[in-house]
Tab-separated table of C-alpha atoms in Angstrom:
chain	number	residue	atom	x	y	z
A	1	UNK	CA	-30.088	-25.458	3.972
A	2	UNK	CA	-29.919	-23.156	0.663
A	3	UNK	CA	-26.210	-21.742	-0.305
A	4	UNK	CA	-27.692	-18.319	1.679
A	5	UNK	CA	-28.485	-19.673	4.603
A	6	UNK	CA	-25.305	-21.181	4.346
A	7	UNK	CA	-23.399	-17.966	4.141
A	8	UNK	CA	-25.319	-16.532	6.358
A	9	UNK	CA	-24.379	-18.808	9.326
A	10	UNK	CA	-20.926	-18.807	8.182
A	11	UNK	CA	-21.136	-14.731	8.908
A	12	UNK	CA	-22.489	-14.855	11.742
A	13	UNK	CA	-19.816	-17.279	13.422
A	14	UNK	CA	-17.326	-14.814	12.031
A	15	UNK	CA	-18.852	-12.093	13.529
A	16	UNK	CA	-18.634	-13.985	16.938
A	17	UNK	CA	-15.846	-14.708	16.742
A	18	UNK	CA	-14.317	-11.386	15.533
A	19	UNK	CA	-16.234	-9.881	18.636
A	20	UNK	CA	-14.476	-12.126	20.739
A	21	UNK	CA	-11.050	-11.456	19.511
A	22	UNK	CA	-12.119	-7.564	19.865
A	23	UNK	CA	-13.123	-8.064	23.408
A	24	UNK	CA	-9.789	-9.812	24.197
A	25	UNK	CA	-7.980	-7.023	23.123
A	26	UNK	CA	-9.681	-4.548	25.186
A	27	UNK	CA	-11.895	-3.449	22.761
A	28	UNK	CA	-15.431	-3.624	23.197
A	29	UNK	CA	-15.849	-2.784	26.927
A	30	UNK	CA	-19.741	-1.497	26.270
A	31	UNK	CA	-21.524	-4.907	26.239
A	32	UNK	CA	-23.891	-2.736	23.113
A	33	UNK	CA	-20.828	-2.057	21.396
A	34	UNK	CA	-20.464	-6.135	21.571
A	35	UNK	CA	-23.912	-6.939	20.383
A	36	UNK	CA	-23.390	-4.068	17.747
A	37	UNK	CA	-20.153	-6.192	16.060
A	38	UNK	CA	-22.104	-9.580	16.614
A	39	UNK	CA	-25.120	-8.182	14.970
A	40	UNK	CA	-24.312	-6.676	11.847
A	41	UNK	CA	-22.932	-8.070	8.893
A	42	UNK	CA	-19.606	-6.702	7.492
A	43	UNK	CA	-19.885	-8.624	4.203
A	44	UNK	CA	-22.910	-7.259	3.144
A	45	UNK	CA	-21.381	-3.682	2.905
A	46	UNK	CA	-18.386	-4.971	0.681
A	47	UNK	CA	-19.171	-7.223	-2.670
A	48	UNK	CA	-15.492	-6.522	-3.081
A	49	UNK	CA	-12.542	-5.014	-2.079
A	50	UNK	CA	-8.354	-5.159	-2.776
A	51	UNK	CA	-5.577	-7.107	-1.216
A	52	UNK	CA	-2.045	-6.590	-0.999
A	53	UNK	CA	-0.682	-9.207	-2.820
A	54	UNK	CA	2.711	-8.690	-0.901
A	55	UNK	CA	4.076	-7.928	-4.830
A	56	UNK	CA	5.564	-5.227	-6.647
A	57	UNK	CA	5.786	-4.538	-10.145
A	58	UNK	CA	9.023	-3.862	-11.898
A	59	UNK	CA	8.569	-0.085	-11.887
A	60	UNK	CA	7.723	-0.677	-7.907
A	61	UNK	CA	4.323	-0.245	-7.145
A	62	UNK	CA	1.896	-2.492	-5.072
A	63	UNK	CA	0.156	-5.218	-6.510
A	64	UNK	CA	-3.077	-5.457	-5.434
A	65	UNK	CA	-5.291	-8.742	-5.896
A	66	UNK	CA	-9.570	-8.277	-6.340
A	67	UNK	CA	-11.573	-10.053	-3.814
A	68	UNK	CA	-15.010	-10.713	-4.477
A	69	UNK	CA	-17.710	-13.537	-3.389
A	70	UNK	CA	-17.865	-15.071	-7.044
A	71	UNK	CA	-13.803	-15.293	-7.379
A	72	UNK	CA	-13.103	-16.743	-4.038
A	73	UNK	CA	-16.172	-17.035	-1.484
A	74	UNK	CA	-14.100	-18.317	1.196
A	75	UNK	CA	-11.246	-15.466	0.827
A	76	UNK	CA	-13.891	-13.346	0.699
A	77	UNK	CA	-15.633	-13.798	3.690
A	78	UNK	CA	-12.772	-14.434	6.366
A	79	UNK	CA	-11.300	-11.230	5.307
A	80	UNK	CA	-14.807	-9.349	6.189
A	81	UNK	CA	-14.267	-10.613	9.157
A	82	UNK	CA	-10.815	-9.997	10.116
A	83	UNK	CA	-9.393	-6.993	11.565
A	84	UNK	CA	-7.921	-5.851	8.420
A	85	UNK	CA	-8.830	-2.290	6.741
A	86	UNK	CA	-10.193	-3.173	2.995
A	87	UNK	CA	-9.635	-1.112	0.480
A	88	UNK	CA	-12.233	-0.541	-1.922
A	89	UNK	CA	-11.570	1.959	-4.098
A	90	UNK	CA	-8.445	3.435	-5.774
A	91	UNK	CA	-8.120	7.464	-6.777
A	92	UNK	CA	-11.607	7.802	-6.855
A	93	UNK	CA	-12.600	5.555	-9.071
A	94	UNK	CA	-14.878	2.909	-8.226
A	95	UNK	CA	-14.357	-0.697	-9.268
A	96	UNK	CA	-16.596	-2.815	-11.587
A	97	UNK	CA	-16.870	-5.495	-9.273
A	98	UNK	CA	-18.608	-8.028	-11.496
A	99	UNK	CA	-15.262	-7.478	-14.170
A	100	UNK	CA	-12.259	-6.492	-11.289
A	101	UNK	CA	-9.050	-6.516	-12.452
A	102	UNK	CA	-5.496	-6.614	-11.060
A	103	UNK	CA	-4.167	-2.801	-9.572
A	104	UNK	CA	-1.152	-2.105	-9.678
A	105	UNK	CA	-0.379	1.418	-7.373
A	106	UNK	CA	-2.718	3.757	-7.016
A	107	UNK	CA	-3.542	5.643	-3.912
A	108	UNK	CA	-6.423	4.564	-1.614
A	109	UNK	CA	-9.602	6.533	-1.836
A	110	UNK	CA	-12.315	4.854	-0.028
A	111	UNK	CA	-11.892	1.719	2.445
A	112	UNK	CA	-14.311	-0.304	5.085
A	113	UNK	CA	-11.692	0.880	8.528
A	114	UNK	CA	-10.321	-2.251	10.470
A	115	UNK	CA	-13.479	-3.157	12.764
A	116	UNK	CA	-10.671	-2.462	15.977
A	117	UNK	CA	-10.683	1.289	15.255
A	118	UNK	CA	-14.628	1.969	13.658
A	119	UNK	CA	-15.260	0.359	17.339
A	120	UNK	CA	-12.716	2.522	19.030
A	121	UNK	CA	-13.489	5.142	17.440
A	122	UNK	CA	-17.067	5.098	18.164
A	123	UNK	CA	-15.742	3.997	22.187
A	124	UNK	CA	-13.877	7.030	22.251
A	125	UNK	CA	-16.495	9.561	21.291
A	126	UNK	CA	-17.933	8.667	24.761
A	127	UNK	CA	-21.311	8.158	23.052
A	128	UNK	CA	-24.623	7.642	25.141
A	129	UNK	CA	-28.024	6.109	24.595
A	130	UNK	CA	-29.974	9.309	23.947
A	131	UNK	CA	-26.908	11.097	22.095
A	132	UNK	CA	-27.290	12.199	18.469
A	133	UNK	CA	-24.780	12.137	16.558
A	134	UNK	CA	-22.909	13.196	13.085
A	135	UNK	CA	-20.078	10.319	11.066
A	136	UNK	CA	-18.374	12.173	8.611
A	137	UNK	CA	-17.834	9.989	5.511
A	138	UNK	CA	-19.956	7.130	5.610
A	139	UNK	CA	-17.831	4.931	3.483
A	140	UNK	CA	-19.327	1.478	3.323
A	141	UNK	CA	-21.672	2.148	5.412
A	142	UNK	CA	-20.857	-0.799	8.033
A	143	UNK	CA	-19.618	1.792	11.203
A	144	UNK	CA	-22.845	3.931	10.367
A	145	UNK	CA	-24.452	0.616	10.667
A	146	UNK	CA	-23.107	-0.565	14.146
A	147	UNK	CA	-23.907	3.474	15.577
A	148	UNK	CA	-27.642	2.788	14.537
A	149	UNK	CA	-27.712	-0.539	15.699
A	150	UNK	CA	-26.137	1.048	19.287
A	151	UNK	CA	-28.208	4.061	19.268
A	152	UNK	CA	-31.293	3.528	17.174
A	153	UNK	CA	-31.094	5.451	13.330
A	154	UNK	CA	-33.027	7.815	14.562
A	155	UNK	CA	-30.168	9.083	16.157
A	156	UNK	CA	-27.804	9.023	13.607
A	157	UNK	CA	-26.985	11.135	10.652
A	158	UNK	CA	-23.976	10.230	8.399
A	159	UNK	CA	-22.546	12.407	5.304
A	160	UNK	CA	-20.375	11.334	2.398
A	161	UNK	CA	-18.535	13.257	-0.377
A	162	UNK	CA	-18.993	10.588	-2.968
A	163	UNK	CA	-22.239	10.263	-4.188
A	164	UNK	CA	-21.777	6.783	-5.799
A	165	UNK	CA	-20.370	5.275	-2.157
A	166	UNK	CA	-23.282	6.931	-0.415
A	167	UNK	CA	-25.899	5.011	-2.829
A	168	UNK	CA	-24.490	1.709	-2.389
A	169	UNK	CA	-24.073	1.609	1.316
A	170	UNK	CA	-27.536	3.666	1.683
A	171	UNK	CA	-29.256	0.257	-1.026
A	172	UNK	CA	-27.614	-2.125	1.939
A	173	UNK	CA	-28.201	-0.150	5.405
A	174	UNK	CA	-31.722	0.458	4.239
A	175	UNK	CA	-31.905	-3.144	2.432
A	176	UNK	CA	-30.424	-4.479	6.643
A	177	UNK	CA	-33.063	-2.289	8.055
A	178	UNK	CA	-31.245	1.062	9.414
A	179	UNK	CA	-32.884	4.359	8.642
A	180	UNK	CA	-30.082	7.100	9.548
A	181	UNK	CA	-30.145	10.402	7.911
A	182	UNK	CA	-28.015	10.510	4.530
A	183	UNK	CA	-27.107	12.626	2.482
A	184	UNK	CA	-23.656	13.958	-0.032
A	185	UNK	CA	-22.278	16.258	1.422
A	186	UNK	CA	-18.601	17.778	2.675
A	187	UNK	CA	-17.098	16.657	5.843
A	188	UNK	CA	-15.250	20.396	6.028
A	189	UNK	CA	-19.256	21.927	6.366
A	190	UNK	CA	-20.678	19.647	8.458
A	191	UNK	CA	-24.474	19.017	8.074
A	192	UNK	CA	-26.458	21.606	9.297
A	193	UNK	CA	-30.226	20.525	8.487
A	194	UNK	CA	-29.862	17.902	10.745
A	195	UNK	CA	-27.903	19.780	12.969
A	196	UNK	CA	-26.872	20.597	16.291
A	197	UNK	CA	-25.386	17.397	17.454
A	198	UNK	CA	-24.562	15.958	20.783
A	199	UNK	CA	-21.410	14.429	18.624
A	200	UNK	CA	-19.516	14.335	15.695
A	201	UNK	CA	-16.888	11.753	14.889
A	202	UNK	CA	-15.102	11.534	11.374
A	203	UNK	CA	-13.670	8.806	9.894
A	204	UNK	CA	-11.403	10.811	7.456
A	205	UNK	CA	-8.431	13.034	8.763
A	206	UNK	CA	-8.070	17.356	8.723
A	207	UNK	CA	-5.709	19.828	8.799
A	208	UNK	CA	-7.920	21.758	11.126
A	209	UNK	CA	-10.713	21.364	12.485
A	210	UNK	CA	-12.871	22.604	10.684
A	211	UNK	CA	-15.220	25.728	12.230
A	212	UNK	CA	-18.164	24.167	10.951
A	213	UNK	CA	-18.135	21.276	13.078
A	214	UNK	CA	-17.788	23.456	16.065
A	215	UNK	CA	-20.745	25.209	15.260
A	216	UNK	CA	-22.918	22.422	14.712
A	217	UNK	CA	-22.373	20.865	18.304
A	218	UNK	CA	-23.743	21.172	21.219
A	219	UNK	CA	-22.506	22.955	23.728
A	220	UNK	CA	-21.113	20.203	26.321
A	221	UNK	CA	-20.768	18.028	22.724
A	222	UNK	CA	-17.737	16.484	21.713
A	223	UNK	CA	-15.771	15.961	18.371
A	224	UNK	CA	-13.523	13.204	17.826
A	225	UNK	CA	-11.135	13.639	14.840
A	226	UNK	CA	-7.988	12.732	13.135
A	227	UNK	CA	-5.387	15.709	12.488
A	228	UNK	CA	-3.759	15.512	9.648
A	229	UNK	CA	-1.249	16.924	6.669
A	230	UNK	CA	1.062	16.665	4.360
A	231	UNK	CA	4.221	15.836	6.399
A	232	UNK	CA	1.691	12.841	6.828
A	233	UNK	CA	2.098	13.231	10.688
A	234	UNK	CA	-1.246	12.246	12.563
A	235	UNK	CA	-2.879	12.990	15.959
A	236	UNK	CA	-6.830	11.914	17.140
A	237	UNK	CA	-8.065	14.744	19.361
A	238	UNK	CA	-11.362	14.674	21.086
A	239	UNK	CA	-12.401	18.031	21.995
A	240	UNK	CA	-15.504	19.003	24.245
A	241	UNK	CA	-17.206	22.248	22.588
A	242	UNK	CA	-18.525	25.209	25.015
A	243	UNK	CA	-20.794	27.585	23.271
A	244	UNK	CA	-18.964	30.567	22.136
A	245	UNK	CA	-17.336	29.004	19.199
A	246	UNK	CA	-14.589	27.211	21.093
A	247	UNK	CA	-13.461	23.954	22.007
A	248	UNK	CA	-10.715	21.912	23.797
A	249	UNK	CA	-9.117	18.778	24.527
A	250	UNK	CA	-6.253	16.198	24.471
A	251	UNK	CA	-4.347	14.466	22.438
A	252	UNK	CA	-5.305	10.652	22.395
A	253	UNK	CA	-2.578	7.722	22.095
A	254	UNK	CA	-1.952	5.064	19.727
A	255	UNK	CA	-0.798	5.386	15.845
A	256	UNK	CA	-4.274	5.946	14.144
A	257	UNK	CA	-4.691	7.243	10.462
A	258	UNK	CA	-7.155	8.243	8.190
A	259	UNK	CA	-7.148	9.325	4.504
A	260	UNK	CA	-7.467	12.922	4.459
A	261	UNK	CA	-10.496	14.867	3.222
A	262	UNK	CA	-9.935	15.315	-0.266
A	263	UNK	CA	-10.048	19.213	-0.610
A	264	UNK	CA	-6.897	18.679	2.563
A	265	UNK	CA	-4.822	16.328	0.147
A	266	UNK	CA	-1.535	17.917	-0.359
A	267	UNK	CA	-0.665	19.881	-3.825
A	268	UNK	CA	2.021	18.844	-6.280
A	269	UNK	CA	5.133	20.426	-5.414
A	270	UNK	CA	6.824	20.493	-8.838
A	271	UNK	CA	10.594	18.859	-10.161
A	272	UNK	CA	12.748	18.025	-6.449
A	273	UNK	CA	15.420	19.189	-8.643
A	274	UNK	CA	14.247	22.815	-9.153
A	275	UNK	CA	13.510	23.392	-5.515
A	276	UNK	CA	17.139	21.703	-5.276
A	277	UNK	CA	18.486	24.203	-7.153
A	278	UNK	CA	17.134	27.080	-5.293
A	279	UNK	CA	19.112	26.146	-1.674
A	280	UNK	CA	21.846	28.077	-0.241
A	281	UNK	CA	25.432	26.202	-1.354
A	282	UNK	CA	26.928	26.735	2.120
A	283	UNK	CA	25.552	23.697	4.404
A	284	UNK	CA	25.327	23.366	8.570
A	285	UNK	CA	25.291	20.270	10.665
A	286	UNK	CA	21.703	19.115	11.449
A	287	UNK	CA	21.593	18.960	15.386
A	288	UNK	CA	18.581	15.912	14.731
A	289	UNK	CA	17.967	13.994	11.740
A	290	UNK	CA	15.355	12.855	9.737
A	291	UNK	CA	15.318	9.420	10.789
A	292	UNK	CA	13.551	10.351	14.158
A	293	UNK	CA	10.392	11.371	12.380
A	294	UNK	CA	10.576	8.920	9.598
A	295	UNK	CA	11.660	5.682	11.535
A	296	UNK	CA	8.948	2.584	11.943
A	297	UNK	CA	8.581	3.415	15.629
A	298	UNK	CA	5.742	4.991	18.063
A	299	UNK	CA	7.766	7.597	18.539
A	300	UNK	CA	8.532	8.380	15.657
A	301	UNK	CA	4.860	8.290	14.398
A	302	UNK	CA	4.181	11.066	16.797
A	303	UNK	CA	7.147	13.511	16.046
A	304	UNK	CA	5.952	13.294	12.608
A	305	UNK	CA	2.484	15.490	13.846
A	306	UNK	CA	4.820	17.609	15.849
A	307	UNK	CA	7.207	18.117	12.946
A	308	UNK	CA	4.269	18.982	10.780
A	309	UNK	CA	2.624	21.291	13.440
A	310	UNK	CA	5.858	23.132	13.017
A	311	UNK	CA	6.111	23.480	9.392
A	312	UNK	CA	2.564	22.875	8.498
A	313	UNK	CA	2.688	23.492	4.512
A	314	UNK	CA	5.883	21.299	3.856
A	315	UNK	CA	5.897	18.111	1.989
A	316	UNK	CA	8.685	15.414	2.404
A	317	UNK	CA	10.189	13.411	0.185
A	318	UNK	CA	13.175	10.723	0.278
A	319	UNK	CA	15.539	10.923	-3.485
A	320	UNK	CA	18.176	8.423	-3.108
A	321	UNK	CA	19.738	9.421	0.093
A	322	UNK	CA	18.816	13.019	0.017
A	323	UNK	CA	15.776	14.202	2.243
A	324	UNK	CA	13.590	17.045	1.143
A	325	UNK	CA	11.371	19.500	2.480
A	326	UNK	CA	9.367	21.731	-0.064
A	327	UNK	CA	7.079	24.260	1.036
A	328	UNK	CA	4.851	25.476	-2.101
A	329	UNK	CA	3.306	28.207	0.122
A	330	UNK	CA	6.142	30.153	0.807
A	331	UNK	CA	8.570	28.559	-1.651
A	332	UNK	CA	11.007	27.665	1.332
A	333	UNK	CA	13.255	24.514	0.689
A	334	UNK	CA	15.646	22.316	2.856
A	335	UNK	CA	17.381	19.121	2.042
A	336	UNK	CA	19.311	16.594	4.445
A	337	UNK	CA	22.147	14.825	2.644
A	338	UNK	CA	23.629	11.807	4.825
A	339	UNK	CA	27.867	12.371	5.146
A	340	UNK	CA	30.813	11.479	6.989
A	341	UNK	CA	30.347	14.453	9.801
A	342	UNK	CA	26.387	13.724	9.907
A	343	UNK	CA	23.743	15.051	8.023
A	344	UNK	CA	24.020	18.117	6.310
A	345	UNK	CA	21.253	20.863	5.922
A	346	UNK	CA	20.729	23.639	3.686
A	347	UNK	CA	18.001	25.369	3.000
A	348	UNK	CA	16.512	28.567	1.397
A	349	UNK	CA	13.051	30.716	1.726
A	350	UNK	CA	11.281	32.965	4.572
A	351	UNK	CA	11.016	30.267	6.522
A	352	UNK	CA	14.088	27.659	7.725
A	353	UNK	CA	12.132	24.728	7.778
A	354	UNK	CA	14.523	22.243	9.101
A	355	UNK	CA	15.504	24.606	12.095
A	356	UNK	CA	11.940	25.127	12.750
A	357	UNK	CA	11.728	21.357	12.770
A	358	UNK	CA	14.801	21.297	15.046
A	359	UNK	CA	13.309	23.657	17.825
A	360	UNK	CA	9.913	21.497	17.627
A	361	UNK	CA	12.467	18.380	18.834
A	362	UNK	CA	14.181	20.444	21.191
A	363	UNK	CA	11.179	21.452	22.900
A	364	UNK	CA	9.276	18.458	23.281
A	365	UNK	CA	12.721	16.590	24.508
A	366	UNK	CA	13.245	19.548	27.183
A	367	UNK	CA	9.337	18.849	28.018
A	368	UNK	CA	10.366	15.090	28.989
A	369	UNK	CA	9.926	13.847	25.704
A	370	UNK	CA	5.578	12.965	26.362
A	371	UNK	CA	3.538	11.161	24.061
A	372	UNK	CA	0.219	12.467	22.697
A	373	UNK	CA	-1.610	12.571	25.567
A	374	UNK	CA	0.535	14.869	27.188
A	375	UNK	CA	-0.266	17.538	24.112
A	376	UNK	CA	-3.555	19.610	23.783
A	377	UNK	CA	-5.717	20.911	21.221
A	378	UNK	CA	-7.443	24.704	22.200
A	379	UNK	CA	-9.710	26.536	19.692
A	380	UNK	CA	-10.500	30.073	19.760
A	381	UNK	CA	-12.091	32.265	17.103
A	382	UNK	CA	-8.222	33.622	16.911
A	383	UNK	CA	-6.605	30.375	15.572
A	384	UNK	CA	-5.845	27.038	16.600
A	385	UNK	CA	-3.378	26.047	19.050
A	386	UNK	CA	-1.505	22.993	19.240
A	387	UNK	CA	0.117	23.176	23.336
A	388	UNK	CA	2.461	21.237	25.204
A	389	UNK	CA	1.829	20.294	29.189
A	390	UNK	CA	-1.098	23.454	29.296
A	391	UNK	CA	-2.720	25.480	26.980
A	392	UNK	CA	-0.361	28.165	28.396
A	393	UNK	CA	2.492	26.211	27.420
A	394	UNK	CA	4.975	26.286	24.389
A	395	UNK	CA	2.050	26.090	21.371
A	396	UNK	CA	2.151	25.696	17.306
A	397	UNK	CA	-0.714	26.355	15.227
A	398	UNK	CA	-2.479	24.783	13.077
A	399	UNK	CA	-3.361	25.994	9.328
A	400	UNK	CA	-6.197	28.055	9.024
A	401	UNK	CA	-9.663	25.772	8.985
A	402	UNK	CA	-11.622	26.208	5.837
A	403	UNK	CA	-15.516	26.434	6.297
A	404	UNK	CA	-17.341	29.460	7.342
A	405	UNK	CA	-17.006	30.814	10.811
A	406	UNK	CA	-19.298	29.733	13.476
A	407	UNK	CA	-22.889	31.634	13.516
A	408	UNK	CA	-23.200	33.848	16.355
């Protein structure tokens, strides 16, 4: 046996064996969705990606160690097969694999998902045999990958805003066989040659969604995406589109996120100590505080999205034991200062963001305090709704989507 075929075995017992640990945890339940994770091979769509190295640098930041075949085979190829996401690539730069080096911070630009959510997420879309369907950012290439293998390439177009990503994993699906349609191209305008689409499914996060998307399915199709912003707060929605331009669903549950779609990342907001010095001196009692949208908990992971549907342009940041929330649209400002009589607010602007915050709390508490799935999504050429219990229910909405608006 040559050192390939060696490998090659070793991969495919992975893959078993990752399929099996998938299936035990509900995943999986589509018995092609099995075959899909058994069949392809992970490793091929990664000759290297970062670890955490579970170290910080004296300044703070993450320390993150290079993994490639020809540093540490073994490493290597048990992480392909874990249930880990991989990062591979750092603020859009994209690593010389042959000569990797040490990282130290950086923010994540381009990863191969945890197989648990590429498979849920592809479980969720409620795909079918004869569906077509659009992935928005192809990434590696290794979820495009298991859709063809599920529903034949024909059926299968997947876009990617990086043109240097796109050419590698195109050189390895094509190199593995798979034919899907390819091409660069932005997530926020869909794809129409290849369009319409029976469903779309993105494996990058919104603000919106965007009205492309909605234009480019089916009526009767389905979208399944990750709302985003920059309070960080997530929410997966899958929406089924009619076809006048507008769409609804539900919430989904669990605490899923995606890196955002580069022209959604959130702007710089500038010196905390100028927006600072722009508050109001006199200061009220906050009725809730920050901690139950920043806390490591479910619930707070999903207050977050309901804080942010609230205040949709704000940014948050922690200085010391001060809390801020700066709002470069409107130039509105609040900070949260920990004291003896609780946390203290004061804020300044057109817009009160911690009391619309606040009222966000209040409502979903007098609602029965629901997770996602008790919130809906409902898109009309008049905005976007975020609702509570019905879509006649209390409702925020959500930024304005950027694309063009949906051909009539």
């Amino acid at each position: 046996m040559t050192a390939g075929d060696s490998v090659e075995a070793d991969a495919a017992r992975l893959r078993a064996h990752l399929a099996e640990l998938l299936a035990e945890d509900g995943r999986l339940k589509d018995p092609a969705w099995r075959k899909a994770v058994e069949t392809v091979p992970r490793h091929r769509f990664m000759p290297g990606f970062y670890l955490d190295a579970m170290e910080r640098t004296p300044q703070g930041l993450t320390v993150w160690h290079p993994v490639t075949a020809e540093r540490d085979h073994g490493r290597w190829l048990a992480a392909a097969y874990s249930n880990l996401t991989l990062i591979t690539q750092f603020d859009g730069e994209e690593p010389d694999w042959q000569h990797a080096v040490e990282r130290h911070g950086g923010a994540p630009t381009s990863s191969s998902t945890l197989p648990s959510l590429v498979v849920r997420m592809w479980e969720d879309a409620d795909l079918a045999k004869e569906h077509t369907v659009l992935e928005i950012g192809t990434g590696t290439g290794y979820s495009t990958a298991l859709a063809c293998e599920r529903l034949g390439s024909e059926a299968v177009t997947s876009i990617e805003v990086d043109p240097h990503l796109l050419d590698q994993a195109a050189t390895t699906l094509y190199g593995l066989g798979y034919t899907p349609d390819l091409a660069v191209a932005d997530g926020l305008y869909g794809y129409w040659p290849c369009a319409p689409y029976d469903r779309i499914v993105a494996a990058c996060s919104f603000r919106s969604v965007p009205s492309a998307l909605i234009a480019q399915t089916r009526p009767g199709g389905k979208i399944l995406l990750t709302l985003s912003g920059w309070l960080y707060g997530y929410a997966r929605v899958l929406l089924t589109v009619t076809g006048d331009g507008t769409a609804e669903g539900s919430l989904l549950p669990g605490t899923v996120s995606f890196m955002s779609a580069r022209a959604h990342a959130a702007p710089a907001f500038g010196n905390p100590a100028h927006w600072a010095s722009t508050l109001a001196e006199r200061a009220r009692t906050a009725r809730h505080t920050p901690e139950l949208i920043n806390a490591a908990s479910e619930e707070a992971f999903h207050l977050r999205f309901l804080a942010q549907c609230a205040v949709p342009n704000t940014q948050m940041l922690t200085v010391d034991d001060a809390t801020y929330l700066i709002d470069v649209v409107s130039g509105s400002a609040a900070i949260l200062i920990p004291g003896r009589e609780g946390w203290q607010v004061r804020q300044h602007g057109p817009l009160l963001l911690w009391d619309a915050v606040e009222d966000a709390i209040d409502t979903w508490q007098n609602g029965g305090r629901p997770n996602p799935t008790g919130f809906g999504l409902t898109i009309t050429r008049d905005g976007q709704r975020v609702w509570l219990g019905e879509p006649s229910g209390p409702s925020w909405s959500l930024p304005e989507p950027a694309g063009p608006a949906p051909r009539t």
